[in-house]
CSV table of C-alpha atoms and ligand atoms in Angstrom, one decimal:
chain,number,residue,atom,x,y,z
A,1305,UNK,CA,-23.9,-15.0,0.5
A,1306,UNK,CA,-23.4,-11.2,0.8
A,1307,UNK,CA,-23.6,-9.2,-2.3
A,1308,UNK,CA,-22.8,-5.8,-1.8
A,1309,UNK,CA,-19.1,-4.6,-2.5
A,1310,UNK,CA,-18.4,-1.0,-0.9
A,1311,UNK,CA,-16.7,1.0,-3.3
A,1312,UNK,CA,-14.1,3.7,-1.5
A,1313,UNK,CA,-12.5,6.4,-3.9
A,1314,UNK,CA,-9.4,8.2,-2.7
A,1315,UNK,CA,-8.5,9.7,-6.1
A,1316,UNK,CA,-5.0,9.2,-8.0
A,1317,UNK,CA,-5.0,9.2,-12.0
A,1318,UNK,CA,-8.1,6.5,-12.4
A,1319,UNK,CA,-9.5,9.7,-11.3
A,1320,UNK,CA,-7.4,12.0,-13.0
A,1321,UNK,CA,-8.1,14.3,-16.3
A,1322,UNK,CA,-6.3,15.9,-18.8
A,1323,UNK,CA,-7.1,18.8,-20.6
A,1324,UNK,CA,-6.1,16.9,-23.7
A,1325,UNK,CA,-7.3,13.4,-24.3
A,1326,UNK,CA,-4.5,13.2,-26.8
A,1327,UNK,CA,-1.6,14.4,-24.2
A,1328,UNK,CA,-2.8,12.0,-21.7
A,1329,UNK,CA,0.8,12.7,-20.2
A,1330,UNK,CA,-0.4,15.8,-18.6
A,1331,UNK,CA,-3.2,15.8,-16.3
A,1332,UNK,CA,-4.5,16.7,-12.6
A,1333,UNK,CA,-5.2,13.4,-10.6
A,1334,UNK,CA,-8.5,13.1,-8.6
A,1335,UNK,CA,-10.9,14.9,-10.4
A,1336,UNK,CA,-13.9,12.5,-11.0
A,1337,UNK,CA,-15.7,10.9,-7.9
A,1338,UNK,CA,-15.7,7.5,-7.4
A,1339,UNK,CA,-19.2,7.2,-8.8
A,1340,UNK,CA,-18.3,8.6,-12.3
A,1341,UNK,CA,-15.6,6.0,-12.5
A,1342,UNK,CA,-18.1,3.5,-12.1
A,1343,UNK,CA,-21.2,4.8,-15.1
A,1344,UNK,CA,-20.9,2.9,-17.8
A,1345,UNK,CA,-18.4,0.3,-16.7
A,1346,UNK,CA,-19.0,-2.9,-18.3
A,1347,UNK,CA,-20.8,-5.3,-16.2
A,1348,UNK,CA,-20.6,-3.1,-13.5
A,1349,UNK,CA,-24.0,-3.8,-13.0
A,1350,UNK,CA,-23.7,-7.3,-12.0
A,1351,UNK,CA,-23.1,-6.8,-8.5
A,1352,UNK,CA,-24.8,-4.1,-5.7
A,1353,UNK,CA,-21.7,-1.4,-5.5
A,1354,UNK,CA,-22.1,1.2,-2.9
A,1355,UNK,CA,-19.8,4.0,-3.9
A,1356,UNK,CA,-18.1,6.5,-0.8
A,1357,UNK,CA,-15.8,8.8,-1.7
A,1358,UNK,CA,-13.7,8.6,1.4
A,1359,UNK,CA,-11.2,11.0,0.0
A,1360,UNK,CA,-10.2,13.1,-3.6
A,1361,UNK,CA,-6.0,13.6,-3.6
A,1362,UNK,CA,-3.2,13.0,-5.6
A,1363,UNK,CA,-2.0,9.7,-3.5
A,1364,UNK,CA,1.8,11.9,-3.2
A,1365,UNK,CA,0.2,13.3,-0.5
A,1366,UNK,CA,-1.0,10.6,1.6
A,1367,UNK,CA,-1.4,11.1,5.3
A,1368,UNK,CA,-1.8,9.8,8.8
A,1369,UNK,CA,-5.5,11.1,8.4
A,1370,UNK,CA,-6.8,9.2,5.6
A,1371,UNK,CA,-5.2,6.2,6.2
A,1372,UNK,CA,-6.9,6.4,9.7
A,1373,UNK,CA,-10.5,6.6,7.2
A,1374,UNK,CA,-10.0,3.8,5.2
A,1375,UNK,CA,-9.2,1.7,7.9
A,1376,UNK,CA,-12.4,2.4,9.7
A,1377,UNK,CA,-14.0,1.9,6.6
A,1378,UNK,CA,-12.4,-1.5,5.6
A,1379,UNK,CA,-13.3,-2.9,9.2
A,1380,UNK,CA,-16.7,-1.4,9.3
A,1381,UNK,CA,-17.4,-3.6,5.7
A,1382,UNK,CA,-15.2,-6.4,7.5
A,1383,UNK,CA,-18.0,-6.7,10.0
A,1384,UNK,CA,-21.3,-5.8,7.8
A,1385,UNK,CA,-23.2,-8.9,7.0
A,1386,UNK,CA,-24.8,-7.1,3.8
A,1387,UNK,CA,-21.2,-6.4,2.3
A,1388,UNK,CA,-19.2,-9.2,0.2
A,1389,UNK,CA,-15.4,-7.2,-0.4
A,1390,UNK,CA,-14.6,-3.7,-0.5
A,1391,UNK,CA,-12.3,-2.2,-3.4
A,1392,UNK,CA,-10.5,1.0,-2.7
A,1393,UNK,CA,-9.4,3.5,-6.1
A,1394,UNK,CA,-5.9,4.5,-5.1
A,1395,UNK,CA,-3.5,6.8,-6.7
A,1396,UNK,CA,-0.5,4.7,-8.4
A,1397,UNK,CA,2.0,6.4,-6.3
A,1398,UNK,CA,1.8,5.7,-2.6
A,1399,UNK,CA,-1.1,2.4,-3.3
A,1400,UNK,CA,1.5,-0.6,-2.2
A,1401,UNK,CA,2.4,1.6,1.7
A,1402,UNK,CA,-1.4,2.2,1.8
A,1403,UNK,CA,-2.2,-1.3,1.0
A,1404,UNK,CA,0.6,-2.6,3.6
A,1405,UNK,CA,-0.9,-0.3,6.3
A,1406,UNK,CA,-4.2,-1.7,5.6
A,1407,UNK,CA,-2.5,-5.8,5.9
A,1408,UNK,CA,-0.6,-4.6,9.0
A,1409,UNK,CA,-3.7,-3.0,10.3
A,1410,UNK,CA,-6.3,-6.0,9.7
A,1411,UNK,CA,-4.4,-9.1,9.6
A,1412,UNK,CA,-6.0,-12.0,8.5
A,1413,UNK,CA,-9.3,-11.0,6.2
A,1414,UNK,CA,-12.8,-12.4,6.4
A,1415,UNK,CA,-13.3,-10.8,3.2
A,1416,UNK,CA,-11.2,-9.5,0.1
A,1417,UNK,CA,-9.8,-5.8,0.1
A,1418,UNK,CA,-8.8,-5.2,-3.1
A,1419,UNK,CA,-7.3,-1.8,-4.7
A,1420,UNK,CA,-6.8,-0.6,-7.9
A,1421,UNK,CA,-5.5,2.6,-9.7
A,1422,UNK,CA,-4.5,3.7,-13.3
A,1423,UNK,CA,-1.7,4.9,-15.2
A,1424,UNK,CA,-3.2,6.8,-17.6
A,1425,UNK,CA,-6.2,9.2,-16.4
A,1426,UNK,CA,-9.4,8.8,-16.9
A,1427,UNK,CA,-10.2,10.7,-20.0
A,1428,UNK,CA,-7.2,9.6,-22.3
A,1429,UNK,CA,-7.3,8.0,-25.4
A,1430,UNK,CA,-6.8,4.6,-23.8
A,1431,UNK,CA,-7.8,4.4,-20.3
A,1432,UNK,CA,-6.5,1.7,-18.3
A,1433,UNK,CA,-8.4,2.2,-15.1
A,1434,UNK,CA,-11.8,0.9,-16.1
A,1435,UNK,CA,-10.3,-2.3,-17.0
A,1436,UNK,CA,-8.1,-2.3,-13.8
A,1437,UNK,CA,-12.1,-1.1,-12.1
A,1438,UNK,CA,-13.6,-4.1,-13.6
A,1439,UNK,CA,-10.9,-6.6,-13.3
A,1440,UNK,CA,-10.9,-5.5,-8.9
A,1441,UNK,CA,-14.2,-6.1,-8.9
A,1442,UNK,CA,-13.3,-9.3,-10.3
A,1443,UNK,CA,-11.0,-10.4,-7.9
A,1444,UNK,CA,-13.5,-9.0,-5.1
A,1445,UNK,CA,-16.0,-11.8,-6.2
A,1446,UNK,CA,-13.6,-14.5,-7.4
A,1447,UNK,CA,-14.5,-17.7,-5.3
A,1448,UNK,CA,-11.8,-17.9,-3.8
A,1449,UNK,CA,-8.9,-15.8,-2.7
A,1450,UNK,CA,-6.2,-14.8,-0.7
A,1451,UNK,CA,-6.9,-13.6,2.5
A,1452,UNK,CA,-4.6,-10.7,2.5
A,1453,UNK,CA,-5.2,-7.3,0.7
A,1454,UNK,CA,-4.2,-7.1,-2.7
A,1455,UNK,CA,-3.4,-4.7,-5.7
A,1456,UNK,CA,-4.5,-5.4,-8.6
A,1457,UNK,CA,-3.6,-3.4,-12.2
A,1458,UNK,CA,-3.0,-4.5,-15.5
A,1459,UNK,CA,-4.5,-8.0,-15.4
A,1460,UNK,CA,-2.1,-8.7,-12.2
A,1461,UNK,CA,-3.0,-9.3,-9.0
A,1462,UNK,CA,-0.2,-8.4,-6.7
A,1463,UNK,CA,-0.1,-9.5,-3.0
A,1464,UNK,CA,0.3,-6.1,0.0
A,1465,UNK,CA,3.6,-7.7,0.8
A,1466,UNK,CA,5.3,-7.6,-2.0
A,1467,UNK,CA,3.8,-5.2,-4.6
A,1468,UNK,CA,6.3,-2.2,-5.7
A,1469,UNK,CA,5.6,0.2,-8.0
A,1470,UNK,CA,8.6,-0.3,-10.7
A,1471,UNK,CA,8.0,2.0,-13.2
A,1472,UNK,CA,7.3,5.7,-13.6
A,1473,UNK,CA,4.9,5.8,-16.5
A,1474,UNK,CA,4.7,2.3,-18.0
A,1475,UNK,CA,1.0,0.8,-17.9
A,1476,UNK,CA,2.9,-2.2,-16.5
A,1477,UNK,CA,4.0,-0.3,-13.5
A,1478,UNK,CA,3.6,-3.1,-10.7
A,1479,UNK,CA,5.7,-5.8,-9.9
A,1480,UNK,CA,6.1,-8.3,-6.6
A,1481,UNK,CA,9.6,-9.0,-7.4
A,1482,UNK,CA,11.0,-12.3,-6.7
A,1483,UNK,CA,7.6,-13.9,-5.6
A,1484,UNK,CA,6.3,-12.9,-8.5
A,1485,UNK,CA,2.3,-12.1,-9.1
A,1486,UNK,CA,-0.1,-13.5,-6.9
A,1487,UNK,CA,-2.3,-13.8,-9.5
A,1488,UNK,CA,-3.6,-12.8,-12.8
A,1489,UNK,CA,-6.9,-11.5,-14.2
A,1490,UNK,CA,-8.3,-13.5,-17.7
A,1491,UNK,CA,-11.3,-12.6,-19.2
A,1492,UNK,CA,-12.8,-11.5,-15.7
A,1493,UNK,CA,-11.9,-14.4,-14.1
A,1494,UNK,CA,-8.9,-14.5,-11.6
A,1495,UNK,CA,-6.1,-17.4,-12.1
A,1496,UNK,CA,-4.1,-17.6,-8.7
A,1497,UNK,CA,-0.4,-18.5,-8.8
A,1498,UNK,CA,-0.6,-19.5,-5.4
A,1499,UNK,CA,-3.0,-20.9,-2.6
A,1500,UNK,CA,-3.1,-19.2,1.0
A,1501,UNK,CA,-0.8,-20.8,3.6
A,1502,UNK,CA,-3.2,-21.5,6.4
A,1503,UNK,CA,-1.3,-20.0,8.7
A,1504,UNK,CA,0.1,-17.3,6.3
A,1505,UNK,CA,-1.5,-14.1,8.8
A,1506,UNK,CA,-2.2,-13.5,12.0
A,1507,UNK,CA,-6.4,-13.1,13.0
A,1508,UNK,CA,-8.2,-10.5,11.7
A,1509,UNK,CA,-7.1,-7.8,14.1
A,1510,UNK,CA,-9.3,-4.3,12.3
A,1511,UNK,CA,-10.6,-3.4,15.6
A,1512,UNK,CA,-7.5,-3.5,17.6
A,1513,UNK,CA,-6.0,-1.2,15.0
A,1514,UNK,CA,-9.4,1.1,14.6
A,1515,UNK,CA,-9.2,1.4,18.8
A,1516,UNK,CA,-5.3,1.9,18.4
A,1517,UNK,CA,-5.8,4.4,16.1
A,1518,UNK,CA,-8.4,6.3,17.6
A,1519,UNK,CA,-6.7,6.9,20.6
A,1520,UNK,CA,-3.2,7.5,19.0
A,1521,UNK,CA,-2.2,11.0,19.2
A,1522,UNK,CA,-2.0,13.5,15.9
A,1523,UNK,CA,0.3,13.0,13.7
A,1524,UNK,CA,1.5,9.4,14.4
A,1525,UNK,CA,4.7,8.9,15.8
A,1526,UNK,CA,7.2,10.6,13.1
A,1527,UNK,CA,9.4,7.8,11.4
A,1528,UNK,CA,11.6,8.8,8.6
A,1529,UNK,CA,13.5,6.9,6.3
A,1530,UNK,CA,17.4,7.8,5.6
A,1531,UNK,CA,19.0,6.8,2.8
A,1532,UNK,CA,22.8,5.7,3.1
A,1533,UNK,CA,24.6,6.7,0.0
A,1534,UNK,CA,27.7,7.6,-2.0
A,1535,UNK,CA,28.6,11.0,0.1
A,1536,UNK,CA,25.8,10.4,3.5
A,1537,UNK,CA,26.5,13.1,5.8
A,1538,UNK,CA,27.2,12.6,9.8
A,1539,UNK,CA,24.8,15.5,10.7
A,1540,UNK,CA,21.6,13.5,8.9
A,1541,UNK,CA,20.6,11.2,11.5
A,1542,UNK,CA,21.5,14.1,14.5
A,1543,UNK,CA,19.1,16.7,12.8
A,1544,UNK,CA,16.4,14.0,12.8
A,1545,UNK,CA,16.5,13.1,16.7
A,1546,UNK,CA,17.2,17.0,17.5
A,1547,UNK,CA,14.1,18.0,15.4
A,1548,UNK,CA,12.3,14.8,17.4
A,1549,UNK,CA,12.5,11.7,15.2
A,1550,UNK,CA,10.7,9.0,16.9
A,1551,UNK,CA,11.8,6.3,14.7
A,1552,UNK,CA,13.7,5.4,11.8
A,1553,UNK,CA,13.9,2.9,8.7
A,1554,UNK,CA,17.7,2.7,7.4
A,1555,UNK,CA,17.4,1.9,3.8
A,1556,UNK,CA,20.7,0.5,3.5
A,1557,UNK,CA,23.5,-0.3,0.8
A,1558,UNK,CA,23.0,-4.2,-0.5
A,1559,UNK,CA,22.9,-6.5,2.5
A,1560,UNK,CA,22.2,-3.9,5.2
A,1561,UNK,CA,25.7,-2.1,5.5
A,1562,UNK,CA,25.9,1.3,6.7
A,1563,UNK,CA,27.7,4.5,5.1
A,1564,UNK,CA,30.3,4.8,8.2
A,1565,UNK,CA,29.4,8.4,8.2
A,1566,UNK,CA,26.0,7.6,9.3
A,1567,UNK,CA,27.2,4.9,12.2
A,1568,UNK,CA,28.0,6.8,14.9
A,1569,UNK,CA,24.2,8.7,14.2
A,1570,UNK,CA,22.5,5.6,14.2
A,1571,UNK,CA,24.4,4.6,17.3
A,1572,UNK,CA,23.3,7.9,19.0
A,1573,UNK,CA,19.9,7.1,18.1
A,1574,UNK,CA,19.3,3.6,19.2
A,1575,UNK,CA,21.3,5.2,22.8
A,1576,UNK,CA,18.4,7.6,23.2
A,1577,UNK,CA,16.3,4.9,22.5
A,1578,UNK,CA,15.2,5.8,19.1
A,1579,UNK,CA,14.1,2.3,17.1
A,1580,UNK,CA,16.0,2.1,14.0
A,1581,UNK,CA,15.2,-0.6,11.9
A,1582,UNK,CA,17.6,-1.7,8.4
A,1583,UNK,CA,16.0,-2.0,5.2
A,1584,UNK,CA,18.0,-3.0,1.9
A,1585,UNK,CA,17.8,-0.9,-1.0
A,1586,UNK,CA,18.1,-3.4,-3.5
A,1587,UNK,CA,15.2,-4.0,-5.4
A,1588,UNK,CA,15.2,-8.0,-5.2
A,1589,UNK,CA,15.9,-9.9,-2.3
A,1590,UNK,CA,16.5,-9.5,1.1
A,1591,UNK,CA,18.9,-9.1,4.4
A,1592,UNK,CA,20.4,-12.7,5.1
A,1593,UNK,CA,21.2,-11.4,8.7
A,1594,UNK,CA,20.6,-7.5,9.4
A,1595,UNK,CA,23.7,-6.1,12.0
A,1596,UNK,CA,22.9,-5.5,14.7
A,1597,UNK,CA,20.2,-8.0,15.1
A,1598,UNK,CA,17.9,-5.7,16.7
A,1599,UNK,CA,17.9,-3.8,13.9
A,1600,UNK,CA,16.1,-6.1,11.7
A,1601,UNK,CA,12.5,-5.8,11.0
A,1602,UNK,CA,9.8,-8.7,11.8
A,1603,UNK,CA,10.0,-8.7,8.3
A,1604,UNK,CA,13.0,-8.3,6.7
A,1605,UNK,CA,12.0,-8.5,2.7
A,1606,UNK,CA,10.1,-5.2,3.1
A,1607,UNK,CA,10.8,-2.2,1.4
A,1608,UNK,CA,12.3,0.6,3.2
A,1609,UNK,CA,8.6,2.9,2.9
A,1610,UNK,CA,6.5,-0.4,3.9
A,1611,UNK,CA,9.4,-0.9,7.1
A,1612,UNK,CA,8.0,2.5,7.9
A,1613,UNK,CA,4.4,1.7,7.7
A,1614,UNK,CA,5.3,-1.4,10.2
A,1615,UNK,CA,7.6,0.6,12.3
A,1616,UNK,CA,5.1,3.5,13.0
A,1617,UNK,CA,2.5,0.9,14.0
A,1618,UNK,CA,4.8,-0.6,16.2
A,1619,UNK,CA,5.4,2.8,18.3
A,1620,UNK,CA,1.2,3.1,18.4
A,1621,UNK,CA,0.8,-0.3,19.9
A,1622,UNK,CA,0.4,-2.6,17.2
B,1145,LIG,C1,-1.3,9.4,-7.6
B,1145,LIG,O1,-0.6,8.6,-7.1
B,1145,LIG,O2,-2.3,9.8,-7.0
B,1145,LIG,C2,-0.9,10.0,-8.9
B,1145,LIG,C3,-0.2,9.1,-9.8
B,1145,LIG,C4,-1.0,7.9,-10.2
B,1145,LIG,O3,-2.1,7.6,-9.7
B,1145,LIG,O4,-0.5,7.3,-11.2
């Protein structure tokens, strides 16, 4: 069996420091490299890690360019003999649309892709991200596993699909909603609430998306996400297609309705041939029947920001 796990730092708070342990409330994010994260960390040393620090931002600021990174990354461990999982450090923020993109992008996994972050950084009083470190790396060698890429943080292991960050500061800040975790972390070893379906992904398709990818234009097609609310304005959705919106994700009132301000926009749009897809923005649940049709995502539990992910992937060919 492989042993190696590749290690891929992008930054966030588990790489953040404060200038005062004690005021671990105010801090820069992604200031230690991936390597520091890992001295010292409690059976760390059980496994061959190779550490690349792929990135070092505040994940607020995630872009079309480092997603583009870490999926080359992920498929170049996907096909390394030597390597056994890969775990990626992630800023809180932004870590369930990267880990969608990176499930969209590779499909069905040969091997686990696991991330991780913190809530607190790294120097504070009482870190969580080298127990949310350890407990990844955990999960990256459980015996066996879900074949789809998963968050893990605070003993929970949280499936791409359905993790959402749910809370602002709160160490439990991850939930999957109605489906619940995907599994837990005990003592280092992983208890999963549920088994794979066989045929619950598509085949692993990394270098389909890498070859995508490389020849897609820069920046990716632009897909925004408009929000209908108490108050929408009609001039949203025609400012987006004059300024050259390629696509868009509605994120729409309870079971996909519309501000009427915003029809005649999204009509406009979908007449030029723009893709607009409808998203709910209730937390729980999902779209019984998204109107019009065609405006229904392949997948119609996603969040509005992980309809984007899928939507943008759909203009580049995927
Ligand atoms: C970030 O997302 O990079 C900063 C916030 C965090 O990691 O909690």
């Amino acid at each position: 069996m492989p042993s190696k796990i590749v290690l891929i730092g992008t930054g966030g708070t588990i790489a953040g420091l404060a200038p005062d342990a004690a005021n671990a409330g105010q801090y820069q994010a992604a200031q230690l490299s991936v390597q520091a994260l890992l001295q010292g960390l409690p059976g760390s040393d059980a496994v061959p890690v190779e550490a690349v620090q792929l990135a070092q931002i505040d994940s607020k600021d995630m872009d079309d360019a480092v997603w583009r990174a870490l999926l080359q990354a992920c498929h170049s461990a996907m096909l390394n003999p030597e390597v056994r999982a890969v775990v990626i450090t992630h800023g809180t923020d932004t870590i369930e649309e990267t880990a969608w993109f990176l499930q969209e992008c590779l499909g069905r996994l040969p091997k686990p892709v696991v991330l991780t972050c913190a809530m607190r950084p790294a120097n504070a009083l009482m870190p969580d991200g080298p127990q949310n470190l350890r407990d990844a790396l955990a999960v990256a060698t459980a015996e066996a596993g879900l074949p789809e890429v998963v968050v893990v943080a605070d003993r929970e292991v949280h499936a791409a699909r359905w993790v959402q960050k749910i809370h602002p500061h709160r160490l439990q800040a991850f939930g999957s909603g109605e489906q619940g975790p995907a599994g837990w972390v005990e003592n280092g070893r992983v208890r999963w609430a549920y088994a794979a379906a066989a045929d619950a992904r598509p085949d692993y398709c990394g270098e389909q998306a890498v070859q995508a990818l490389a020849q897609a234009g820069q920046p990716w097609p632009w897909v925004e996400v408009v929000t209908s609310h108490a108050g929408a304005r009609a001039e949203l959705i025609p400012a987006l297609l004059q300024a050259g919106v390629q696509g868009l994700v509605l994120a729409c009132t309870g079971n996909g309705t519309l501000h009427q301000a915003m029809e005649a926009g999204a009509a406009q749009a979908r007449g030029q041939g723009v893709l607009v897809w409808r998203s709910s923005r209730c937390a729980l649940g999902q779209i019984l029947e998204a109107s019009p049709a065609a405006e229904a995502p392949p997948a119609s539990a996603l969040s509005a920001v992980k309809a984007r992910v899928s939507l943008q992937l759909r203009l580049l060919g995927l």
